[in-house]
Coordinates of C-alpha atoms and ligand atoms in Angstrom, one line a residue:
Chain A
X1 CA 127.5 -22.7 171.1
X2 CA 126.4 -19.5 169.9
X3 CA 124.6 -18.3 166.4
X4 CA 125.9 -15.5 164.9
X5 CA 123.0 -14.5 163.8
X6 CA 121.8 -13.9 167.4
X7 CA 125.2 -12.0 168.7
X8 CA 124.3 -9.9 165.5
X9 CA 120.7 -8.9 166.4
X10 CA 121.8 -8.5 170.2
X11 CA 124.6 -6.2 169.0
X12 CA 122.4 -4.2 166.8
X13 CA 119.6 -4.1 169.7
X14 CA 122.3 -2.4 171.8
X15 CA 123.3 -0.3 169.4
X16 CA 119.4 1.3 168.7
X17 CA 118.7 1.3 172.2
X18 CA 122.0 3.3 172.8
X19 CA 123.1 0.8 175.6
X20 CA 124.2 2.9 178.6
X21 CA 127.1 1.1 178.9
X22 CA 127.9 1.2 175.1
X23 CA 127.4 5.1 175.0
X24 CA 129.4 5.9 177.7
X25 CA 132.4 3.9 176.1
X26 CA 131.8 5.1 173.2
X27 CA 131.6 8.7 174.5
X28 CA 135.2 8.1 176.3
X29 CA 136.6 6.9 173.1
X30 CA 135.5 9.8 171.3
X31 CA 136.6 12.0 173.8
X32 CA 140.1 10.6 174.7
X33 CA 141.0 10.4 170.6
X34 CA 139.6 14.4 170.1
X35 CA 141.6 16.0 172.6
X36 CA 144.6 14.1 171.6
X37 CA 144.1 15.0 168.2
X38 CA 143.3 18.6 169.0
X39 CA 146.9 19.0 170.9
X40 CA 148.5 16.8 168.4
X41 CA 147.3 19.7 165.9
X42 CA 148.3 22.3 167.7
X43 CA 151.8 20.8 168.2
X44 CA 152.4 19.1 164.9
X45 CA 151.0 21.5 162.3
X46 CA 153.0 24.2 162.8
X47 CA 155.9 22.4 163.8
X48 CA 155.5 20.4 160.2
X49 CA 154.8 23.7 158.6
X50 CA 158.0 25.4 159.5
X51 CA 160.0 22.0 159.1
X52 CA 158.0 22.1 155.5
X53 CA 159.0 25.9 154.7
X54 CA 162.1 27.1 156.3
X55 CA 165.6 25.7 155.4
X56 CA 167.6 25.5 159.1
X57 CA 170.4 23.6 160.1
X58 CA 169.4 19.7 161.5
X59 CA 166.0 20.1 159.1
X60 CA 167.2 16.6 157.3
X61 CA 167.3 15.3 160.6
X62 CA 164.2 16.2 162.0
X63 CA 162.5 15.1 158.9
X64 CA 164.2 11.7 159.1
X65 CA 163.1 11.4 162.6
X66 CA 159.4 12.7 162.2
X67 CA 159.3 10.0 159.5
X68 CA 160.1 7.3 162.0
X69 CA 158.3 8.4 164.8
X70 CA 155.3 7.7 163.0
X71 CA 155.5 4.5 162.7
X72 CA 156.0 4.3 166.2
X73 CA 154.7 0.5 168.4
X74 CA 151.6 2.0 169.7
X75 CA 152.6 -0.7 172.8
X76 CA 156.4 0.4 172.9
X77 CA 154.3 4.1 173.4
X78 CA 152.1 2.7 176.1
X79 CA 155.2 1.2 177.9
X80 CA 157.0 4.4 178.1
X81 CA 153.9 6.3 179.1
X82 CA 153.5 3.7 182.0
X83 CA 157.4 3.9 183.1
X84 CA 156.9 7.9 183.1
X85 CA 153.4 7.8 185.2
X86 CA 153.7 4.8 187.1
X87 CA 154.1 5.2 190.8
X88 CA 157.9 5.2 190.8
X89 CA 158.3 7.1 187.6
X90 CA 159.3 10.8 187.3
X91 CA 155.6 11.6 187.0
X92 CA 154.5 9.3 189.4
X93 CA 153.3 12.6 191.6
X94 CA 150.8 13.6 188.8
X95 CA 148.8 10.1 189.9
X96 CA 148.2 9.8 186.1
X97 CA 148.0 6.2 185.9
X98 CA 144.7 4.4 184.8
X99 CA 143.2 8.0 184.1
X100 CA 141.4 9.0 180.6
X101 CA 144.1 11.6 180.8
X102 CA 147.1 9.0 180.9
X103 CA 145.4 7.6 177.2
X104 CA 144.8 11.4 175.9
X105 CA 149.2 11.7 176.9
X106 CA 150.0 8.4 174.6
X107 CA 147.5 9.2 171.7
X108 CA 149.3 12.4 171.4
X109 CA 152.3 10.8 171.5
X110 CA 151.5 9.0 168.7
X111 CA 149.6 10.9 166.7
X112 CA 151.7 14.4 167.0
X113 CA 154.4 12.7 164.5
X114 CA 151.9 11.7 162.1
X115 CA 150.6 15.1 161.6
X116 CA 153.8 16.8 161.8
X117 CA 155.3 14.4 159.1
X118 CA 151.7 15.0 156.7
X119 CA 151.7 18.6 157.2
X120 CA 155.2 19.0 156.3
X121 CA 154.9 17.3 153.2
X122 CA 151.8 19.2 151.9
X123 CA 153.5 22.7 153.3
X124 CA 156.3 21.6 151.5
X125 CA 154.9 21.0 148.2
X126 CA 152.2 24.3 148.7
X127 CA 155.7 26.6 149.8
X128 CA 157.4 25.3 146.2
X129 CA 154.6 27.0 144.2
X130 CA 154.7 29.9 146.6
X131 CA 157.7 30.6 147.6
X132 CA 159.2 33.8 145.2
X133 CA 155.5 35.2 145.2
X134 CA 156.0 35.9 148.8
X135 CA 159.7 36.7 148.6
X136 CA 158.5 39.6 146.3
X137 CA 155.7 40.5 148.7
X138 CA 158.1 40.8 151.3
X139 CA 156.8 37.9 153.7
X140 CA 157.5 37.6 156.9
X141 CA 158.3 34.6 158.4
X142 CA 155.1 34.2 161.1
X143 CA 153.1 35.8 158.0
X144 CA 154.2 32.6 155.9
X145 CA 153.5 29.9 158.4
X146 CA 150.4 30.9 159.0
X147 CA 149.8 31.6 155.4
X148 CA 150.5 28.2 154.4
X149 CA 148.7 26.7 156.9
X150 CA 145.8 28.9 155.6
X151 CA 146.2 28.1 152.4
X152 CA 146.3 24.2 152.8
X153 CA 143.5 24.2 155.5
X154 CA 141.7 21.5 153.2
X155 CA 144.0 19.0 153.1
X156 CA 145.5 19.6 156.4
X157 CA 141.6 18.6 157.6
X158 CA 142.1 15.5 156.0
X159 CA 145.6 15.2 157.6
X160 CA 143.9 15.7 161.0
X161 CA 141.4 13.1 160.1
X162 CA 144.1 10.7 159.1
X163 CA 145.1 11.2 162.5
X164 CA 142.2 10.8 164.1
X165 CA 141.6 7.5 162.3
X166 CA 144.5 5.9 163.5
X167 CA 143.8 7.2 167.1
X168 CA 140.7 5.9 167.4
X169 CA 141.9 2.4 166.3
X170 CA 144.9 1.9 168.6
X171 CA 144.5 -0.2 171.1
X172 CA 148.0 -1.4 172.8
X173 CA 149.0 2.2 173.9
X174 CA 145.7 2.9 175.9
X175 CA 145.3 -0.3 177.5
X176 CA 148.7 -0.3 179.0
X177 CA 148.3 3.0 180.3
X178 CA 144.2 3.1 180.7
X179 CA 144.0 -0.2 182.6
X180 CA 140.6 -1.0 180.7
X181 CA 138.6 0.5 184.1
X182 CA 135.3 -0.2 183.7
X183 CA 133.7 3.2 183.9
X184 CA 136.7 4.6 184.3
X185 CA 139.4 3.7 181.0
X186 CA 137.4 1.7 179.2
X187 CA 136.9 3.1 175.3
X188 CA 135.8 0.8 172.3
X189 CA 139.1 -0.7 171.1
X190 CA 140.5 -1.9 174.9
X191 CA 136.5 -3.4 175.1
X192 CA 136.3 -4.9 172.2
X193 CA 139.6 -6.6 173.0
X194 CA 138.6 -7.8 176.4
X195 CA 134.8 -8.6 175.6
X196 CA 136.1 -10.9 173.1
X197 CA 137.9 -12.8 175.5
X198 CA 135.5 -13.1 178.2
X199 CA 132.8 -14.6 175.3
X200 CA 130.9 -11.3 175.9
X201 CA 130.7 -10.8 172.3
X202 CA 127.2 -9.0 171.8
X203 CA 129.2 -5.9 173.2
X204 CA 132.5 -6.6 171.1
X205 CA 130.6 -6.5 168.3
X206 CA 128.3 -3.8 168.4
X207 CA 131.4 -1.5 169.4
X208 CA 133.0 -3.2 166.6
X209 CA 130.2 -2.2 163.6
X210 CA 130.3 1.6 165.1
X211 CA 134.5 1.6 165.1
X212 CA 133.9 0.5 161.7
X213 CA 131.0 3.3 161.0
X214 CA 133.5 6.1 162.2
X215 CA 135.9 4.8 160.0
X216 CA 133.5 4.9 156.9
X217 CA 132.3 8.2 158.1
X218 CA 135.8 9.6 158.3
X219 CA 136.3 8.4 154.9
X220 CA 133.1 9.8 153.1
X221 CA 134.2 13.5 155.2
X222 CA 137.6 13.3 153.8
X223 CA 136.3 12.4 150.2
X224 CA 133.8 15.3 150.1
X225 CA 136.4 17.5 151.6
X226 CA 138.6 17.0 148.6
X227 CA 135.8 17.0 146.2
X228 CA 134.5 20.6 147.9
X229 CA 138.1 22.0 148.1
X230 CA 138.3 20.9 144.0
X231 CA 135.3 22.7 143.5
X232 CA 137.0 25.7 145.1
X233 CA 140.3 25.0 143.1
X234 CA 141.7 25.4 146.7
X235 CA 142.9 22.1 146.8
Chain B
X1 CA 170.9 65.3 149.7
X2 CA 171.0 62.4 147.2
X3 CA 166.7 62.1 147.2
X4 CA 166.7 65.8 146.9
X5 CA 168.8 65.4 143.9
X6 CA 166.9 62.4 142.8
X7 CA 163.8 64.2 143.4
X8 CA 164.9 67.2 141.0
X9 CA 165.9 65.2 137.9
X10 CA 163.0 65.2 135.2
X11 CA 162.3 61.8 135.7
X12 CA 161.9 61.2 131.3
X13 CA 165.1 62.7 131.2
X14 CA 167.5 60.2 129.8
X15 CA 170.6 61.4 131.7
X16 CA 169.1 60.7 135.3
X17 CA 171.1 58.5 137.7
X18 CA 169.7 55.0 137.6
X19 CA 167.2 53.6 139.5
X20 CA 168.6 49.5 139.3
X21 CA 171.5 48.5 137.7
X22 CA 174.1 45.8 137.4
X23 CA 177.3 45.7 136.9
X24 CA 179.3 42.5 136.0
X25 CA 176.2 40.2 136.5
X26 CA 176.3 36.8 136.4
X27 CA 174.3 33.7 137.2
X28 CA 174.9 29.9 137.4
X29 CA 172.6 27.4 137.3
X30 CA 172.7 23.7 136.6
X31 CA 176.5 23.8 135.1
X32 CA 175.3 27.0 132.5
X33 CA 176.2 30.3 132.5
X34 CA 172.4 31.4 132.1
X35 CA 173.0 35.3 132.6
X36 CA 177.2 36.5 131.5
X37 CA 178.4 39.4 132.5
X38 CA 175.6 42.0 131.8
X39 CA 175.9 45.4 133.0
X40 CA 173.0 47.6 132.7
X41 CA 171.1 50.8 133.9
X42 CA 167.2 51.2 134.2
X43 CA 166.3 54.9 134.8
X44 CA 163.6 56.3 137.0
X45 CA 159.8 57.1 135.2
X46 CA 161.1 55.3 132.7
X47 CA 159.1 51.9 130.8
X48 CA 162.2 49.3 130.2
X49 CA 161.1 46.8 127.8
X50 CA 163.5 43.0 128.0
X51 CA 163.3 41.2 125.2
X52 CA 165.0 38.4 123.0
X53 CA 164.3 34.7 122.3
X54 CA 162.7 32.1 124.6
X55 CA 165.7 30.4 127.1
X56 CA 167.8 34.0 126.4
X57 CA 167.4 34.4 130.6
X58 CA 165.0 37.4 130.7
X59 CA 162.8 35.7 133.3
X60 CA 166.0 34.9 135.2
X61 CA 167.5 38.3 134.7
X62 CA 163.9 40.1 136.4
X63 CA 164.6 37.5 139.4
X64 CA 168.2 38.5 139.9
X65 CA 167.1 42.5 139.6
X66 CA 164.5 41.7 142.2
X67 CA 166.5 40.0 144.5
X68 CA 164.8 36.3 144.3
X69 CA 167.7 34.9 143.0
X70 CA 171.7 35.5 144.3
X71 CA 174.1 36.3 141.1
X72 CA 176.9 34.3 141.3
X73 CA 179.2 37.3 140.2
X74 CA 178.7 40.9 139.9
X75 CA 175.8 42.7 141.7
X76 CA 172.3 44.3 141.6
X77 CA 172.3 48.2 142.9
X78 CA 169.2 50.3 143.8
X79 CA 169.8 53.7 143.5
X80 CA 173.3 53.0 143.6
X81 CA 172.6 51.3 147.4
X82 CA 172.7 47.6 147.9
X83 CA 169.8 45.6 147.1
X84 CA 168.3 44.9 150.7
X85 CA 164.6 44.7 152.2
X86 CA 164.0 48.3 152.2
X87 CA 164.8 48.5 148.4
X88 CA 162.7 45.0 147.5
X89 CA 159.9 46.4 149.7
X90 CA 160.0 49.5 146.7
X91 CA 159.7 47.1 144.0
X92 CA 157.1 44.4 142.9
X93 CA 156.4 41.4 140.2
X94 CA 154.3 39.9 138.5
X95 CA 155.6 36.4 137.3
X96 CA 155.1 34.6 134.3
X97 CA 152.7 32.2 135.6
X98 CA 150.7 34.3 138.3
X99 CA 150.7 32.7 141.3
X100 CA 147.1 33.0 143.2
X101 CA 146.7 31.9 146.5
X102 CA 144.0 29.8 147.5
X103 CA 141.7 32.1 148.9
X104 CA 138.8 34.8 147.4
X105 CA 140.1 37.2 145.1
X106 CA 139.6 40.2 147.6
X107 CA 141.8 38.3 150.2
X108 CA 144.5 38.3 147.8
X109 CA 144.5 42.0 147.8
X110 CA 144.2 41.9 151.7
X111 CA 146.9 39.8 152.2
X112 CA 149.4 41.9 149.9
X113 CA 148.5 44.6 152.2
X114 CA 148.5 43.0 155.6
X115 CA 152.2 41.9 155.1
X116 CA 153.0 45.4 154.7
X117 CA 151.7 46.4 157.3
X118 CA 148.1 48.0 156.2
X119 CA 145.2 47.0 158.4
X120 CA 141.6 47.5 159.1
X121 CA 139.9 50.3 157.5
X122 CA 142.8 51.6 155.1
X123 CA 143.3 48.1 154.1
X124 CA 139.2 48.0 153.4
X125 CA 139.7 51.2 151.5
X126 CA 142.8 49.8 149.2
X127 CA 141.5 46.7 148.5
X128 CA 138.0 48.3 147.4
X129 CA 140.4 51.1 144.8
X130 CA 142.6 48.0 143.8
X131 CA 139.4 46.0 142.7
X132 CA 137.9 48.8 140.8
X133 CA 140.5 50.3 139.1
X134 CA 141.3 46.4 137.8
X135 CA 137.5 46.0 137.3
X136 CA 137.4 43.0 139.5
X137 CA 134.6 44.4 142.1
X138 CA 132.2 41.8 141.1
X139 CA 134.7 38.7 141.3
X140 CA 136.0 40.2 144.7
X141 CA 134.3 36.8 146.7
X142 CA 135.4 34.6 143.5
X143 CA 138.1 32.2 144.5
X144 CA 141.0 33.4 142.4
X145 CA 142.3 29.9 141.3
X146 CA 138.7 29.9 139.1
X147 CA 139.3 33.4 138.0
X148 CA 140.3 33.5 133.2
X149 CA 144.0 33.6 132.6
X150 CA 143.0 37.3 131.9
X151 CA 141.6 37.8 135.2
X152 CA 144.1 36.3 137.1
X153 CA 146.9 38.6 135.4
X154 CA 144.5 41.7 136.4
X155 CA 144.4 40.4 140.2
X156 CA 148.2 39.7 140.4
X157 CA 148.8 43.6 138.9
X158 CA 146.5 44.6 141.4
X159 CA 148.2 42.9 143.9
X160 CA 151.7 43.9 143.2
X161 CA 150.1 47.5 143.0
X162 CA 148.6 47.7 146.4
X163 CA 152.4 47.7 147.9
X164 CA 152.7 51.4 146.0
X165 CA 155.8 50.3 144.3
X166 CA 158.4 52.8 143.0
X167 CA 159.4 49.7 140.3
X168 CA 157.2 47.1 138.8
X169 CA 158.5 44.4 137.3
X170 CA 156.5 42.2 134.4
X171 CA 157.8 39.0 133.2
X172 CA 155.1 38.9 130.2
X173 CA 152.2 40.0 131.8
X174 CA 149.5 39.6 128.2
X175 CA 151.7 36.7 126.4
X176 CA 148.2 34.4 126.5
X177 CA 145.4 37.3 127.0
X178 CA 143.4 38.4 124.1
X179 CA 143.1 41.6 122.2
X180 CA 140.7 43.1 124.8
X181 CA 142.2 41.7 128.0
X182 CA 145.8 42.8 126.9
X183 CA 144.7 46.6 126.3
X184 CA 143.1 46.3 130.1
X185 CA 146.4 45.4 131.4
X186 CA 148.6 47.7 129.3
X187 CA 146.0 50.3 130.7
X188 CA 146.5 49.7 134.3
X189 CA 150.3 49.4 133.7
X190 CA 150.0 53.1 132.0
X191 CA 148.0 54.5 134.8
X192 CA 150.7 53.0 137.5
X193 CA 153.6 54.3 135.5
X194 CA 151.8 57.9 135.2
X195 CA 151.5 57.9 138.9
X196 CA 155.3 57.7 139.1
X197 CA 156.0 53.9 138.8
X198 CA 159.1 52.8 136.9
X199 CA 157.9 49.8 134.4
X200 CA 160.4 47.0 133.8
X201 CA 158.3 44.3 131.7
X202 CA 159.3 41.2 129.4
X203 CA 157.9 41.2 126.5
X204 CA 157.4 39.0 123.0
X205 CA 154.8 41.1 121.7
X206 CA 156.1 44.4 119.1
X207 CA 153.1 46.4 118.4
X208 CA 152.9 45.9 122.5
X209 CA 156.9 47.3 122.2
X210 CA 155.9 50.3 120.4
X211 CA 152.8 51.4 122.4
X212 CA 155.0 50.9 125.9
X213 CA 158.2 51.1 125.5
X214 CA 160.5 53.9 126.2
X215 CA 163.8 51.8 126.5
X216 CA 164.6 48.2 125.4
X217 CA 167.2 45.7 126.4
X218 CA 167.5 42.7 123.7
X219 CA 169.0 39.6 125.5
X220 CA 170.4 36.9 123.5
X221 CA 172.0 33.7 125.5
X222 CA 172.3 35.4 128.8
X223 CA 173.9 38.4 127.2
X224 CA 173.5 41.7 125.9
X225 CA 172.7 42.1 122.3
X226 CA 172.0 46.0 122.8
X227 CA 170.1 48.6 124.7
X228 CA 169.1 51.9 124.1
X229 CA 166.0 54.3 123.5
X230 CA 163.7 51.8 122.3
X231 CA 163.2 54.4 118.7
X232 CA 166.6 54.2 118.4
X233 CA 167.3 50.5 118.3
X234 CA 164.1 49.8 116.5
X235 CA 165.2 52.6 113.6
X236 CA 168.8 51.4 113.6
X237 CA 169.6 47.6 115.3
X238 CA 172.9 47.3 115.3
X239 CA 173.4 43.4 116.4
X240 CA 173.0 40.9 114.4
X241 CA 170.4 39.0 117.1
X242 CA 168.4 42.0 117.3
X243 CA 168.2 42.1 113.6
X244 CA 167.3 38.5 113.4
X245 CA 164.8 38.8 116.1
X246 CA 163.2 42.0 114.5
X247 CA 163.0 40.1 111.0
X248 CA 161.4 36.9 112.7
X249 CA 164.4 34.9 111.8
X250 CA 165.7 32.7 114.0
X251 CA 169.4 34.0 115.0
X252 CA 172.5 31.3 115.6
X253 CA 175.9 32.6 117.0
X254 CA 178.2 32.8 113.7
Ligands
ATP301 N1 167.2 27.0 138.0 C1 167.6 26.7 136.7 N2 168.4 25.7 136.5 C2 168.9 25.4 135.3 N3 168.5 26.1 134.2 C3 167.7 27.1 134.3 C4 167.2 27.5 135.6 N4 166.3 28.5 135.4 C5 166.3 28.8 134.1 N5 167.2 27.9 133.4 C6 167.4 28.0 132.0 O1 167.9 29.3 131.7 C7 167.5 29.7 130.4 C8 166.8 31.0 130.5 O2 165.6 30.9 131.2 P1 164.5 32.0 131.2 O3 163.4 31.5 131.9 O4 165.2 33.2 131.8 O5 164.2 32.3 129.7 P2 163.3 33.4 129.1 O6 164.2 34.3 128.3 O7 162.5 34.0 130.1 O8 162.4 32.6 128.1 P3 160.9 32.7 127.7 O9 160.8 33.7 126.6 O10 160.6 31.3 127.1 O11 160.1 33.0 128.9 C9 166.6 28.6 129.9 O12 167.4 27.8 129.0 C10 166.2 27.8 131.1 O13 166.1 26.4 130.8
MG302 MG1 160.5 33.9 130.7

């Protein structure tokens, strides 16, 4: 039998003493999810900005698709990452599998759509109230992207962060193709998960409370964000 | 030999070649005829004043003549040339609603000039001459979203100015400024057209028709009531709409 009221002041201890184990999975996490959201930035906002601003043939269905790719099974995305890198796969070579690197390659995956699909929506909308003004300026076409982009920074921050929030959450992608290594693959979701299981729960649940304080912290940034953007009327 | 010639013609003289005009123009939109059949000449160094009733298409006639919008028949000719990028990159507009981007008033400036093409220290220079001579210097770091109604319609002048247009188009560019903000802009818009800049503007306002205007088109229903030497029609209207609108009466087709 156990108390929860124990677990909770264990968990708590852990987190205060910055447990070396608890750090360095929490470093991992942190570090896996910002990479993949970097490149999933640099993929998917100006590839939603031009789907958001230019008119081209097969735009409908690239907006249809975006759309459903982000709802993608994180674990469907783990599975194909693992058929790619596994030993037999096409990138077997690479020796991916099990490596923080093999988890940066699915987050992308899964977060690149959801920032493509957001940014094309709020380029969209932004391009609507812009679009004759820079017509009569004589935009050009890189000129507008990066315009837009510009000009939306604020809520393409919170776009990223909406990104980042689902990252750092997902669990079936990166155990498939992390393993869970201790040391190795092992962030705060695919702990958590396995912790649990094993009864270990002081650990589950002091990674649990900080998963929870990034979220509330990714929260409050977005909120005062938008309220400094408002301020600016820039939003 | 046809700038030479263009370059030679008193530019108040009222039989120089035209500097835009349409023949035949036309525009659809939503199952209407919103513009029928209007052909028209504006002249160089000239200030063209548009005006007629709210819905009579003058803000959609100042986006067919700048080449926002495609007529659906007839066509738009600078200096007798078709209306490409080179010709659009002569002319600018200010819109209705002036439309700021999100970013410091000074930047809005810059960015007018980076698209075409001005950088570094000249661009420095312009934007510094722009923001004086439309007495924004001390809102330069402002954002331009927070900028008066007033203030904003200075900035976008300025900003259509910067490009050194030979054609400036203004789609009622004081209809919600005061007494004191309206004289600023008709000032700037003075100065450009003394430096050489054709004027095209919408207006609603007449005292603002007398002090400006050196020609007048009167639109009613997407067509024209009657141009002319803005004296002229103002002395002697001859259509029935122009009357109407001159009297304050509302006008309906007989
Ligand atoms: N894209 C469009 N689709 C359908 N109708 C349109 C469109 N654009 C303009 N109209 C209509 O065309 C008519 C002329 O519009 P326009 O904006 O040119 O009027 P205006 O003369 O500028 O009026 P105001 O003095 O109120 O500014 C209006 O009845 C308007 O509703
Ligand atoms: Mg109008």
């Amino acid at each position: 039998m156990f108390s929860l009221t124990d677990i909770l002041t264990e968990a708590l201890g852990l987190i205060l003493t910055w447990d070396r184990d608890l750090s360095e999975i929490v470093m991992l996490s942190l570090r896996v999810t910002l990479t993949a959201v970097v490149i999933s930035c640099l993929i998917g906002l100006p590839l939603g900005a031009m789907v958001g601003a230019f008119r081209f043939p097969g735009r409908g269905v690239l907006t249809v698709l975006l759309n459903a790719l982000m709802g993608l099974p994180p674990v469907v995305v783990g599975l194909v990452v693992y058929l790619m890198l596994s030993a037999s796969g096409p990138l077997g070579v690479l020796q991916l599998l099990y490596t923080p690197t093999a988890m940066i390659i699915a987050q992308t995956i899964l977060v690149t759509p959801i920032i493509a699909a957001l940014t094309k929506q709020v380029v969209e909308d932004l391009h609507a109230e812009y679009r004759e003004q820079f017509a009569s300026l004589g935009v050009g076409a890189f000129d507008r992207i990066a315009a837009l982009l510009w000009d939306a920074r604020y809520s393409l921050l919170t776009v990223a962060l909406a990104g980042f929030g689902r990252a750092v959450a997902e669990v079936g992608a990166v155990l498939i193709v992390g393993g869970n290594i201790n040391h190795v693959t092992r962030v705060m979701t695919t702990t958590i998960a396995l912790e649990t299981s094993k009864g270990n729960l002081e650990l589950a649940l002091a990674l649990g409370l900080l998963l929870l304080a990034i979220a509330v912290i990714v929260n409050a940034l977005v909120m005062a964000l938008r309220a400094s953007a408002v301020r600016a009327a820039y939003a | 030999m046809r700038d030479m010639t263009l370059d030679m013609t008193i530019p108040d003289s009222a039989t120089a070649p035209a500097l835009l005009a349409c023949q035949g123009l036309s525009f659809d939109a939503g199952g209407k005829r919103l513009i029928d059949d209007l052909t028209l000449a504006i002249r160089p160094g000239r200030r063209t004043l548009i005006m007629g009733p709210n819905g009579a298409g003058k803000s959609v006639l100042l986006r067919l003549l700048h080449g926002l919008i495609a007529p659906t028949t007839g066509a738009v000719l600078w200096q007798g040339g078709p209306l490409d990028r080179a010709a659009r990159d002569a002319q600018a507009m200010v819109f209705q609603r002036p439309v700021m981007l999100r970013r410091s008033v000074l930047a809005n400036l810059k960015f007018a000039l980076t698209v075409r093409g001005v950088t570094g220290a000249a661009r420095a220079a312009k934007a510094a001459e722009a923001l004086e001579l439309a007495r924004l210097t001390d809102l330069a770091r402002r954002p331009a979203r927070v900028l008066s109604g007033g203030e904003q319609q200075r900035l976008a002048l300025a900003r259509a100015l910067v490009g050194e247009p030979r054609l400036l188009f203004l789609d009622e560019p004081t209809s919600s400024l005061d007494p004191a903000s309206t004289h600023a802009i008709e000032d700037l818009i003075n100065a450009a057209h003394a430096r050489g800049v054709s004027i095209v503007m919408v207006t609603h306002d007449l005292g603002q028709a007398r002090r400006m205007g050196d020609d007048v088109i009167f639109l009613q229903n997407g067509t024209l009531a009657e141009d002319g030497p803005l004296q002229d029609v103002l002395a002697a209207p001859q259509a029935p709409s122009t009357k109407a609108w001159l009297e304050g009466r509302l006008y309906t087709a007989p």
